[in-house]
XYZ file of N, CA and C in Angstrom:
696
model
N 9.439 -9.488 13.075
C 9.437 -9.393 11.614
C 9.124 -10.752 11.007
N 8.656 -10.712 9.759
C 8.383 -11.930 9.019
C 9.162 -11.914 7.704
N 9.914 -12.996 7.453
C 10.592 -13.186 6.173
C 9.880 -14.322 5.446
N 9.772 -14.202 4.135
C 9.244 -15.305 3.336
C 10.164 -15.566 2.155
N 10.347 -16.856 1.864
C 11.136 -17.296 0.719
C 10.176 -17.977 -0.244
N 9.995 -17.405 -1.422
C 9.069 -17.956 -2.418
C 9.906 -18.569 -3.530
N 10.050 -19.882 -3.477
C 10.932 -20.578 -4.415
C 10.569 -22.056 -4.408
N 10.529 -22.669 -5.575
C 10.229 -24.109 -5.631
C 11.495 -24.962 -5.648
N 12.629 -24.355 -5.426
C 13.902 -25.065 -5.274
C 14.110 -25.308 -3.771
N 13.743 -26.491 -3.311
C 13.729 -26.760 -1.871
C 15.129 -26.718 -1.260
N 16.115 -27.254 -1.943
C 17.473 -27.289 -1.398
C 18.009 -25.872 -1.185
N 17.822 -25.036 -2.195
C 18.297 -23.654 -2.073
C 17.516 -22.901 -1.000
N 16.209 -23.102 -0.961
C 15.359 -22.386 -0.009
C 15.746 -22.689 1.434
N 16.025 -23.956 1.717
C 16.426 -24.346 3.072
C 17.769 -23.716 3.435
N 18.699 -23.723 2.470
C 19.998 -23.082 2.710
C 19.829 -21.600 3.007
N 19.000 -20.930 2.198
C 18.758 -19.493 2.393
C 18.099 -19.233 3.750
N 17.158 -20.068 4.119
C 16.454 -19.886 5.401
C 17.432 -19.880 6.566
N 18.331 -20.861 6.603
C 19.255 -20.943 7.735
C 20.322 -19.859 7.678
N 20.699 -19.450 6.480
C 21.636 -18.332 6.357
C 20.994 -17.038 6.869
N 19.720 -16.829 6.540
C 18.998 -15.647 7.017
C 18.885 -15.663 8.541
N 18.557 -16.810 9.076
C 18.415 -16.915 10.530
C 19.732 -16.601 11.237
N 20.814 -17.152 10.721
C 22.117 -16.934 11.355
C 22.542 -15.467 11.306
N 22.149 -14.765 10.255
C 22.582 -13.376 10.079
C 21.638 -12.376 10.745
N 20.350 -12.707 10.786
C 19.344 -11.733 11.242
C 18.653 -12.157 12.534
N 19.400 -12.792 13.429
C 18.792 -13.258 14.673
C 18.267 -12.120 15.539
N 18.771 -10.903 15.330
C 18.249 -9.761 16.089
C 16.839 -9.389 15.643
N 16.428 -9.873 14.463
C 15.131 -9.495 13.910
C 14.138 -10.648 13.812
N 14.631 -11.868 13.636
C 13.714 -12.994 13.418
C 14.158 -14.233 14.179
N 13.160 -15.041 14.546
C 13.416 -16.402 14.993
C 13.278 -17.320 13.788
N 13.673 -18.556 13.949
C 13.639 -19.482 12.813
C 12.219 -19.650 12.267
N 11.216 -19.649 13.173
C 9.823 -19.834 12.734
C 9.274 -18.596 12.022
N 9.986 -17.483 12.103
C 9.550 -16.274 11.401
C 9.969 -16.262 9.937
N 10.727 -17.268 9.529
C 11.187 -17.367 8.142
C 10.453 -18.536 7.496
N 9.526 -18.228 6.617
C 8.671 -19.258 6.006
C 9.064 -19.494 4.552
N 9.071 -20.763 4.170
C 9.325 -21.136 2.779
C 7.992 -21.475 2.113
N 7.726 -20.858 0.976
C 6.514 -21.140 0.201
C 6.935 -21.763 -1.120
N 6.472 -22.988 -1.364
C 6.889 -23.725 -2.563
C 5.747 -24.016 -3.517
N 4.509 -23.607 -3.158
C 3.373 -23.810 -4.052
C 2.271 -22.815 -3.680
N 1.136 -22.899 -4.370
C 0.024 -21.963 -4.150
C 0.486 -20.508 -4.198
N 1.341 -20.225 -5.176
C 1.936 -18.888 -5.278
C 0.913 -17.806 -5.592
N -0.213 -18.196 -6.188
C -1.202 -17.184 -6.595
C -2.001 -16.630 -5.419
N -1.871 -17.210 -4.234
C -2.611 -16.724 -3.063
C -1.805 -15.632 -2.368
N -1.766 -14.447 -3.011
C -0.882 -13.404 -2.509
C -1.345 -12.841 -1.176
N -2.616 -13.045 -0.833
C -3.066 -12.549 0.473
C -2.411 -13.323 1.607
N -1.833 -14.478 1.293
C -1.161 -15.289 2.307
C 0.348 -15.084 2.297
N 0.836 -14.292 1.371
C 2.280 -14.184 1.155
C 2.888 -12.998 1.890
N 2.090 -12.135 2.501
C 2.647 -10.918 3.090
C 3.775 -11.222 4.081
N 4.822 -10.431 3.975
C 5.919 -10.464 4.930
C 6.610 -9.115 4.868
N 7.464 -8.858 5.842
C 8.231 -7.618 5.823
C 9.330 -7.678 4.769
N 9.937 -8.872 4.624
C 10.983 -9.080 3.621
C 10.633 -10.333 2.826
N 10.630 -10.214 1.502
C 10.248 -11.326 0.628
C 11.389 -11.636 -0.332
N 11.860 -12.870 -0.300
C 12.831 -13.364 -1.277
C 12.051 -14.202 -2.284
N 12.125 -13.862 -3.552
C 11.308 -14.556 -4.545
C 12.112 -14.897 -5.790
N 11.953 -16.131 -6.251
C 12.619 -16.579 -7.477
C 11.886 -16.002 -8.687
N 12.641 -15.595 -9.675
C 12.031 -15.019 -10.881
C 11.296 -16.090 -11.684
N 11.905 -17.262 -11.800
C 11.352 -18.328 -12.644
C 10.762 -19.439 -11.787
N 9.549 -19.228 -11.322
C 8.828 -20.285 -10.615
C 8.169 -21.198 -11.635
N 7.955 -22.440 -11.280
C 7.449 -23.405 -12.262
C 6.041 -23.085 -12.728
N 5.212 -22.599 -11.827
C 3.796 -22.434 -12.168
C 3.385 -20.985 -12.404
N 4.303 -20.026 -12.185
C 3.921 -18.620 -12.319
C 5.176 -17.785 -12.538
N 5.013 -16.665 -13.208
C 6.110 -15.723 -13.435
C 6.367 -14.953 -12.136
N 7.558 -15.091 -11.585
C 7.887 -14.448 -10.324
C 7.826 -12.928 -10.380
N 8.161 -12.362 -11.526
C 8.108 -10.905 -11.666
C 6.665 -10.420 -11.638
N 5.779 -11.102 -12.346
C 4.365 -10.712 -12.341
C 3.752 -10.879 -10.956
N 4.122 -11.952 -10.272
C 3.635 -12.152 -8.906
C 4.131 -11.030 -7.997
N 5.372 -10.616 -8.196
C 5.943 -9.537 -7.384
C 5.225 -8.219 -7.633
N 4.811 -7.987 -8.862
C 4.060 -6.768 -9.163
C 2.742 -6.740 -8.381
N 2.085 -7.902 -8.300
C 0.843 -7.985 -7.530
C 1.106 -7.740 -6.043
N 2.188 -8.327 -5.546
C 2.524 -8.151 -4.128
C 2.891 -6.700 -3.838
N 3.631 -6.074 -4.755
C 4.016 -4.676 -4.573
C 2.780 -3.774 -4.511
N 1.772 -4.105 -5.325
C 0.539 -3.320 -5.324
C -0.241 -3.517 -4.031
N -0.279 -4.754 -3.549
C -1.051 -5.054 -2.350
C -0.292 -4.709 -1.069
N 1.030 -4.879 -1.106
C 1.847 -4.637 0.082
C 3.006 -3.700 -0.283
N 2.736 -2.408 -0.435
C 3.765 -1.482 -0.940
C 4.977 -1.322 -0.047
N 4.852 -1.614 1.236
C 5.990 -1.407 2.139
C 6.907 -2.624 2.241
N 6.531 -3.748 1.613
C 7.349 -4.961 1.703
C 8.677 -4.771 0.961
N 9.726 -5.355 1.508
C 11.043 -5.350 0.858
C 11.132 -6.598 -0.001
N 11.338 -6.421 -1.303
C 11.392 -7.545 -2.233
C 12.823 -7.729 -2.728
N 13.324 -8.953 -2.599
C 14.660 -9.301 -3.085
C 14.509 -10.496 -4.024
N 14.944 -10.333 -5.256
C 14.823 -11.415 -6.235
C 16.008 -12.361 -6.112
N 15.721 -13.644 -6.351
C 16.755 -14.668 -6.410
C 16.546 -15.442 -7.704
N 17.641 -15.791 -8.371
C 17.472 -16.493 -9.648
C 18.791 -17.094 -10.117
N 18.672 -18.170 -10.880
C 19.832 -18.750 -11.553
C 19.976 -18.172 -12.958
N 19.048 -17.284 -13.333
C 19.067 -16.650 -14.660
C 19.594 -15.223 -14.520
N 20.912 -15.076 -14.619
C 21.538 -13.771 -14.402
C 21.067 -12.721 -15.401
N 20.676 -13.169 -16.587
C 20.277 -12.227 -17.644
C 18.939 -11.553 -17.367
N 18.220 -12.004 -16.330
C 16.895 -11.439 -16.049
C 16.928 -10.331 -14.994
N 18.123 -9.954 -14.566
C 18.241 -8.932 -13.526
C 17.504 -7.657 -13.916
N 17.724 -7.175 -15.138
C 17.126 -5.900 -15.545
C 15.608 -5.991 -15.677
N 15.084 -7.188 -15.936
C 13.632 -7.342 -16.061
C 12.912 -7.084 -14.739
N 13.632 -7.182 -13.644
C 13.002 -7.030 -12.325
C 12.853 -5.573 -11.901
N 13.466 -4.650 -12.614
C 13.515 -3.263 -12.158
C 12.139 -2.609 -12.095
N 11.185 -3.109 -12.882
C 9.838 -2.531 -12.865
C 9.147 -2.736 -11.520
N 9.628 -3.680 -10.741
C 9.031 -3.980 -9.439
C 9.689 -3.153 -8.327
N 10.762 -2.454 -8.643
C 11.543 -1.693 -7.660
C 12.013 -2.586 -6.514
N 12.777 -3.647 -6.846
C 13.261 -4.543 -5.790
C 14.343 -3.877 -4.954
N 14.567 -4.417 -3.781
C 15.639 -3.918 -2.924
C 16.999 -4.364 -3.455
N 17.089 -5.639 -3.798
C 18.344 -6.178 -4.328
C 18.061 -7.442 -5.123
N 19.133 -8.068 -5.623
C 19.033 -9.268 -6.450
C 20.159 -10.214 -6.048
N 19.804 -11.479 -5.800
C 20.812 -12.495 -5.485
C 20.871 -13.504 -6.630
N 22.041 -13.646 -7.207
C 22.245 -14.636 -8.272
C 22.649 -15.964 -7.632
N 21.938 -17.017 -7.952
C 22.243 -18.315 -7.334
C 23.628 -18.799 -7.730
N 24.066 -18.447 -8.928
C 25.381 -18.885 -9.386
C 26.518 -18.157 -8.668
N 26.196 -17.014 -8.051
C 27.179 -16.249 -7.262
C 26.640 -16.053 -5.841
N 26.002 -17.078 -5.326
C 25.263 -16.950 -4.082
C 26.131 -16.457 -2.927
N 27.298 -17.026 -2.755
C 28.131 -16.676 -1.604
C 28.484 -15.193 -1.612
N 28.938 -14.685 -2.752
C 29.325 -13.274 -2.845
C 28.121 -12.347 -2.757
N 27.051 -12.671 -3.510
C 25.858 -11.824 -3.503
C 25.195 -11.815 -2.133
N 25.173 -12.978 -1.485
C 24.562 -13.085 -0.152
C 25.255 -12.132 0.824
N 26.568 -12.112 0.814
C 27.307 -11.255 1.738
C 26.957 -9.785 1.528
N 26.876 -9.364 0.280
C 26.564 -7.961 -0.034
C 25.127 -7.615 0.320
N 24.200 -8.465 -0.123
C 22.778 -8.181 0.075
C 22.409 -8.235 1.558
N 22.910 -9.209 2.287
C 22.619 -9.313 3.719
C 23.128 -8.077 4.461
N 24.330 -7.616 4.103
C 24.893 -6.438 4.757
C 24.028 -5.202 4.486
N 23.608 -5.021 3.218
C 22.777 -3.873 2.860
C 21.404 -3.954 3.522
N 20.854 -5.167 3.592
C 19.545 -5.335 4.209
C 19.610 -5.041 5.703
N 20.626 -5.522 6.361
C 20.755 -5.257 7.799
C 20.927 -3.762 8.057
N 21.723 -3.115 7.239
C 21.907 -1.672 7.379
C 20.582 -0.941 7.207
N 19.799 -1.390 6.236
C 18.490 -0.788 5.977
C 17.538 -1.023 7.156
N 17.492 -2.241 7.649
C 16.595 -2.563 8.769
C 17.001 -1.809 10.026
N 18.294 -1.713 10.267
C 18.766 -0.992 11.447
C 18.341 0.475 11.397
N 18.320 1.039 10.179
C 18.015 2.466 10.036
C 16.523 2.758 9.984
N 15.735 1.846 9.374
C 14.352 2.185 9.053
C 13.296 1.298 9.697
N 13.665 0.108 10.101
C 12.662 -0.800 10.665
C 12.800 -0.789 12.176
N 12.281 0.258 12.786
C 12.451 0.395 14.227
C 11.099 0.492 14.922
N 11.106 0.165 16.192
C 9.914 0.271 17.018
C 9.950 1.571 17.821
N 8.776 2.101 18.089
C 8.652 3.234 18.996
C 7.674 2.856 20.109
N 7.831 3.490 21.243
C 6.957 3.229 22.384
C 6.008 4.412 22.550
N 4.712 4.148 22.550
C 3.701 5.172 22.739
C 3.026 4.983 24.092
N 2.668 6.089 24.716
C 1.887 6.030 25.953
C 0.441 6.360 25.621
N -0.424 5.360 25.766
C -1.841 5.513 25.419
C -2.688 5.162 26.636
N -3.342 6.199 27.171
C -4.177 6.029 28.365
C -3.393 5.352 29.497
N -2.152 5.800 29.668
C -1.325 5.282 30.742
C -0.682 3.937 30.464
N -0.924 3.398 29.272
C -0.385 2.078 28.919
C 0.686 2.234 27.850
N 1.799 1.507 27.982
C 2.870 1.558 26.999
C 2.574 0.580 25.866
N 2.637 1.095 24.637
C 2.344 0.279 23.454
C 3.510 0.396 22.479
N 4.006 -0.729 22.005
C 5.090 -0.743 21.032
C 4.532 -0.923 19.626
N 4.904 -0.044 18.698
C 4.499 -0.214 17.296
C 5.720 -0.025 16.411
N 5.661 -0.651 15.261
C 6.748 -0.510 14.298
C 6.411 0.600 13.322
N 7.369 1.510 13.090
C 7.062 2.680 12.264
C 6.760 2.306 10.812
N 7.216 1.139 10.368
C 6.951 0.745 8.984
C 5.468 0.452 8.747
N 4.702 0.245 9.839
C 3.277 -0.053 9.712
C 2.418 1.210 9.713
N 3.036 2.367 9.934
C 2.288 3.624 9.983
C 2.075 4.153 8.567
N 0.831 4.440 8.206
C 0.513 4.964 6.876
C 0.524 6.488 6.885
N -0.152 7.077 7.872
C -0.115 8.529 8.012
C -0.461 8.908 9.457
N -0.158 10.150 9.804
C -0.514 10.712 11.105
C -1.256 12.024 10.865
N -2.279 12.275 11.660
C -3.051 13.509 11.496
C -3.308 14.134 12.867
N -3.127 15.432 12.946
C -3.285 16.162 14.205
C -4.661 16.802 14.278
N -5.323 16.586 15.406
C -6.611 17.229 15.686
C -6.541 17.792 17.092
N -6.546 19.117 17.187
C -6.393 19.734 18.494
C -5.010 19.458 19.045
N -4.964 18.912 20.266
C -3.676 18.623 20.901
C -3.336 17.136 20.830
N -4.004 16.416 19.942
C -3.763 14.973 19.821
C -3.369 14.599 18.405
N -2.612 13.513 18.308
C -2.207 12.945 17.019
C -2.853 11.576 16.875
N -3.526 11.360 15.749
C -4.017 10.023 15.420
C -3.021 9.369 14.474
N -2.477 8.246 14.890
C -1.526 7.486 14.080
C -2.292 6.350 13.416
N -2.412 6.422 12.091
C -3.174 5.416 11.348
C -2.220 4.355 10.810
N -2.400 3.119 11.256
C -1.545 2.014 10.815
C -2.335 1.070 9.924
N -1.678 0.010 9.488
C -2.324 -0.965 8.617
C -3.495 -1.647 9.306
N -3.457 -1.748 10.634
C -4.476 -2.530 11.335
C -5.393 -1.716 12.236
N -4.907 -0.578 12.764
C -5.735 0.181 13.698
C -5.186 1.595 13.864
N -5.883 2.393 14.657
C -5.454 3.759 14.945
C -4.997 3.873 16.401
N -4.010 4.748 16.616
C -3.549 5.063 17.963
C -3.659 6.569 18.159
N -4.144 7.012 19.302
C -4.269 8.437 19.589
C -3.330 8.772 20.739
N -2.455 9.760 20.499
C -1.482 10.151 21.513
C -1.494 11.675 21.677
N -1.011 12.114 22.802
C -0.957 13.553 23.084
C 0.415 14.092 22.699
N 0.556 14.473 21.423
C 1.803 15.046 20.922
C 1.488 16.043 19.814
N 2.439 16.924 19.548
C 2.309 17.849 18.426
C 2.867 17.205 17.161
N 2.642 17.844 16.028
C 3.185 17.351 14.763
C 4.709 17.312 14.817
N 5.327 18.382 15.301
C 6.793 18.433 15.351
C 7.355 17.365 16.290
N 6.687 17.121 17.405
C 7.128 16.072 18.331
C 7.004 14.691 17.691
N 5.952 14.497 16.899
C 5.741 13.214 16.230
C 6.804 12.972 15.167
N 7.142 13.997 14.397
C 8.217 13.868 13.398
C 9.536 13.508 14.074
N 9.817 14.124 15.181
C 11.050 13.832 15.914
C 11.044 12.402 16.447
N 9.886 11.951 16.890
C 9.763 10.588 17.403
C 9.990 9.569 16.290
N 9.416 9.812 15.115
C 9.550 8.884 13.991
C 10.979 8.909 13.441
N 11.530 10.110 13.260
C 12.939 10.293 12.888
C 13.359 9.379 11.733
N 12.652 9.476 10.610
C 12.929 8.627 9.446
C 12.675 9.412 8.177
N 13.503 9.147 7.153
C 13.338 9.806 5.862
C 12.019 9.415 5.198
N 11.409 8.340 5.671
C 10.139 7.888 5.087
C 8.988 8.837 5.393
N 9.105 9.606 6.459
C 7.976 10.426 6.919
C 8.217 11.894 6.591
N 7.177 12.528 6.028
C 7.276 13.928 5.631
C 5.957 14.629 5.945
N 6.062 15.852 6.398
C 4.877 16.664 6.680
C 4.412 17.323 5.392
N 3.113 17.162 5.063
C 2.605 17.729 3.808
C 1.491 18.757 4.034
N 1.006 18.834 5.245
C 0.045 19.866 5.644
C 0.391 20.291 7.067
N -0.255 21.327 7.538
C -0.020 21.784 8.908
C -0.263 20.677 9.912
N -1.181 19.756 9.576
C -1.559 18.718 10.541
C -1.457 17.298 9.986
N -0.686 17.089 8.915
C -0.614 15.749 8.306
C 0.834 15.344 8.027
N 1.168 14.121 8.443
C 2.450 13.474 8.111
C 2.124 12.187 7.361
N 2.834 11.914 6.281
C 2.610 10.673 5.531
C 3.880 9.823 5.521
N 3.674 8.533 5.304
C 4.774 7.592 5.138
C 4.962 7.351 3.635
N 6.092 7.782 3.092
C 6.339 7.662 1.653
C 6.406 6.211 1.187
N 6.619 5.283 2.116
C 6.618 3.866 1.731
C 5.266 3.425 1.190
N 4.215 4.150 1.557
C 2.872 3.779 1.104
C 2.412 4.635 -0.069
N 3.290 5.445 -0.620
C 2.882 6.341 -1.704
C 2.785 5.602 -3.038
N 1.669 5.797 -3.724
C 1.495 5.291 -5.087
C 1.761 6.376 -6.121
N 1.524 7.633 -5.732
C 1.761 8.755 -6.628
C 2.077 9.987 -5.776
N 3.167 10.648 -6.131
C 3.575 11.853 -5.416
C 3.727 12.994 -6.407
N 2.973 14.060 -6.210
C 3.109 15.265 -7.023
C 3.295 16.441 -6.068
N 3.537 17.603 -6.633
C 3.739 18.784 -5.794
C 2.449 19.212 -5.105
N 1.291 18.843 -5.684
C 0.010 19.311 -5.171
C -0.762 18.272 -4.369
N -0.508 16.975 -4.634
C -1.231 15.948 -3.885
C -0.405 14.666 -3.823
N -0.800 13.797 -2.890
C -0.153 12.498 -2.710
C -1.229 11.432 -2.630
N -1.054 10.360 -3.412
C -1.937 9.199 -3.338
C -1.217 8.092 -2.582
N -1.837 7.630 -1.501
C -1.289 6.525 -0.738
C -2.062 5.245 -1.049
N -1.503 4.120 -0.658
C -2.228 2.862 -0.834
C -3.522 2.906 -0.035
N -4.435 2.023 -0.374
C -5.779 1.990 0.228
C -6.581 3.236 -0.141
N -6.160 3.901 -1.251
C -6.898 5.037 -1.832
C -6.987 6.258 -0.922
N -5.976 6.454 -0.087
C -5.914 7.681 0.697
C -5.284 8.772 -0.167
N -5.953 9.918 -0.258
C -5.432 11.048 -1.029
C -5.352 12.274 -0.129
N -4.190 12.942 -0.168
C -3.986 14.155 0.618
C -3.475 15.267 -0.289
N -4.059 16.433 -0.172
C -3.520 17.608 -0.840
C -2.279 18.071 -0.082
N -1.374 18.700 -0.810
C -0.134 19.190 -0.208
C -0.240 20.701 -0.032
N -0.050 21.177 1.185
C -0.093 22.613 1.442
C 1.029 23.332 0.709
N 0.746 24.535 0.254
C 1.730 25.284 -0.530
C 3.053 25.431 0.223
N 2.962 25.655 1.512
C 4.151 25.846 2.345
C 5.050 24.615 2.358
N 4.459 23.424 2.114
C 5.192 22.167 2.262
C 5.582 21.529 0.923
N 5.203 22.137 -0.197
C 5.403 21.512 -1.503
C 6.878 21.313 -1.847
N 7.682 22.343 -1.687
C 9.100 22.219 -2.050
C 9.822 21.213 -1.164
N 9.504 21.217 0.117
C 10.128 20.261 1.023
C 9.738 18.827 0.670
N 8.467 18.623 0.276
C 8.029 17.287 -0.131
C 8.831 16.806 -1.329
N 8.972 17.659 -2.324
C 9.711 17.275 -3.535
C 11.150 16.893 -3.191
N 11.802 17.696 -2.365
C 13.196 17.418 -2.014
C 13.328 16.147 -1.189
N 12.408 15.947 -0.240
C 12.510 14.742 0.587
C 12.156 13.496 -0.211
N 11.230 13.637 -1.158
C 10.883 12.487 -2.003
C 12.067 12.085 -2.877
N 12.824 13.051 -3.363
C 14.033 12.744 -4.140
C 15.025 11.953 -3.286
N 15.224 12.399 -2.039
C 16.135 11.695 -1.139
C 15.634 10.280 -0.855
N 14.317 10.176 -0.681
C 13.708 8.863 -0.433
C 13.974 7.918 -1.605
N 13.770 8.407 -2.841
C 13.980 7.571 -4.027
C 15.438 7.163 -4.162
N 16.347 8.077 -3.871
C 17.776 7.750 -3.953
C 18.176 6.735 -2.890
N 17.468 6.743 -1.778
C 17.768 5.809 -0.698
C 17.258 4.408 -0.994
N 16.055 4.328 -1.594
C 15.386 3.032 -1.735
C 15.450 2.432 -3.124
N 15.649 3.236 -4.163
C 15.568 2.697 -5.517
C 16.972 2.392 -6.056
């Protein structure tokens, strides 16, 4: 995993980095936690699985930057940090995971770290696939959708495709996450990548659009509600 801290307060950022390392050693090494203190507008360089970002950066509005990151990297976990407690509600448009107040850092850190670890333990897991006799490990958070053709499943990720010999039901069982829902006889999507969800169609990031089969519409609506209650 990759964590990034976007903050121009160097003293706080270093403290946060070592606190994260001490708490999340099962997920990251120290070099996996990067501090970014300038060039904030280069969002193509900012991608990480978990992003801690200050609301009031000196050269850019942290909330506006987060909106850009959310659009480009919809599956990233965003946690705001700030010494301005009154700005908590302004961050809700970005759908952050949590908020850490610098003035209550010790208490907020304990709560947010516990919730984040619980979330990562439940949703950020690896699966092992057998592809042409070779074992391949992939993280389910990188899967955008899966599609069945014949007796094979193509797993489409952010970087490449994997083809495995499994059925749709076997693939759902393998993924075993509230993020994944079947919307057609042969299609599973990852709700983390959804930009728009309706009863009839789903828009995913990278402009993927899938129609929803009539048989699956009610289940999609119910699972999407559970997903929103879990993440929002």
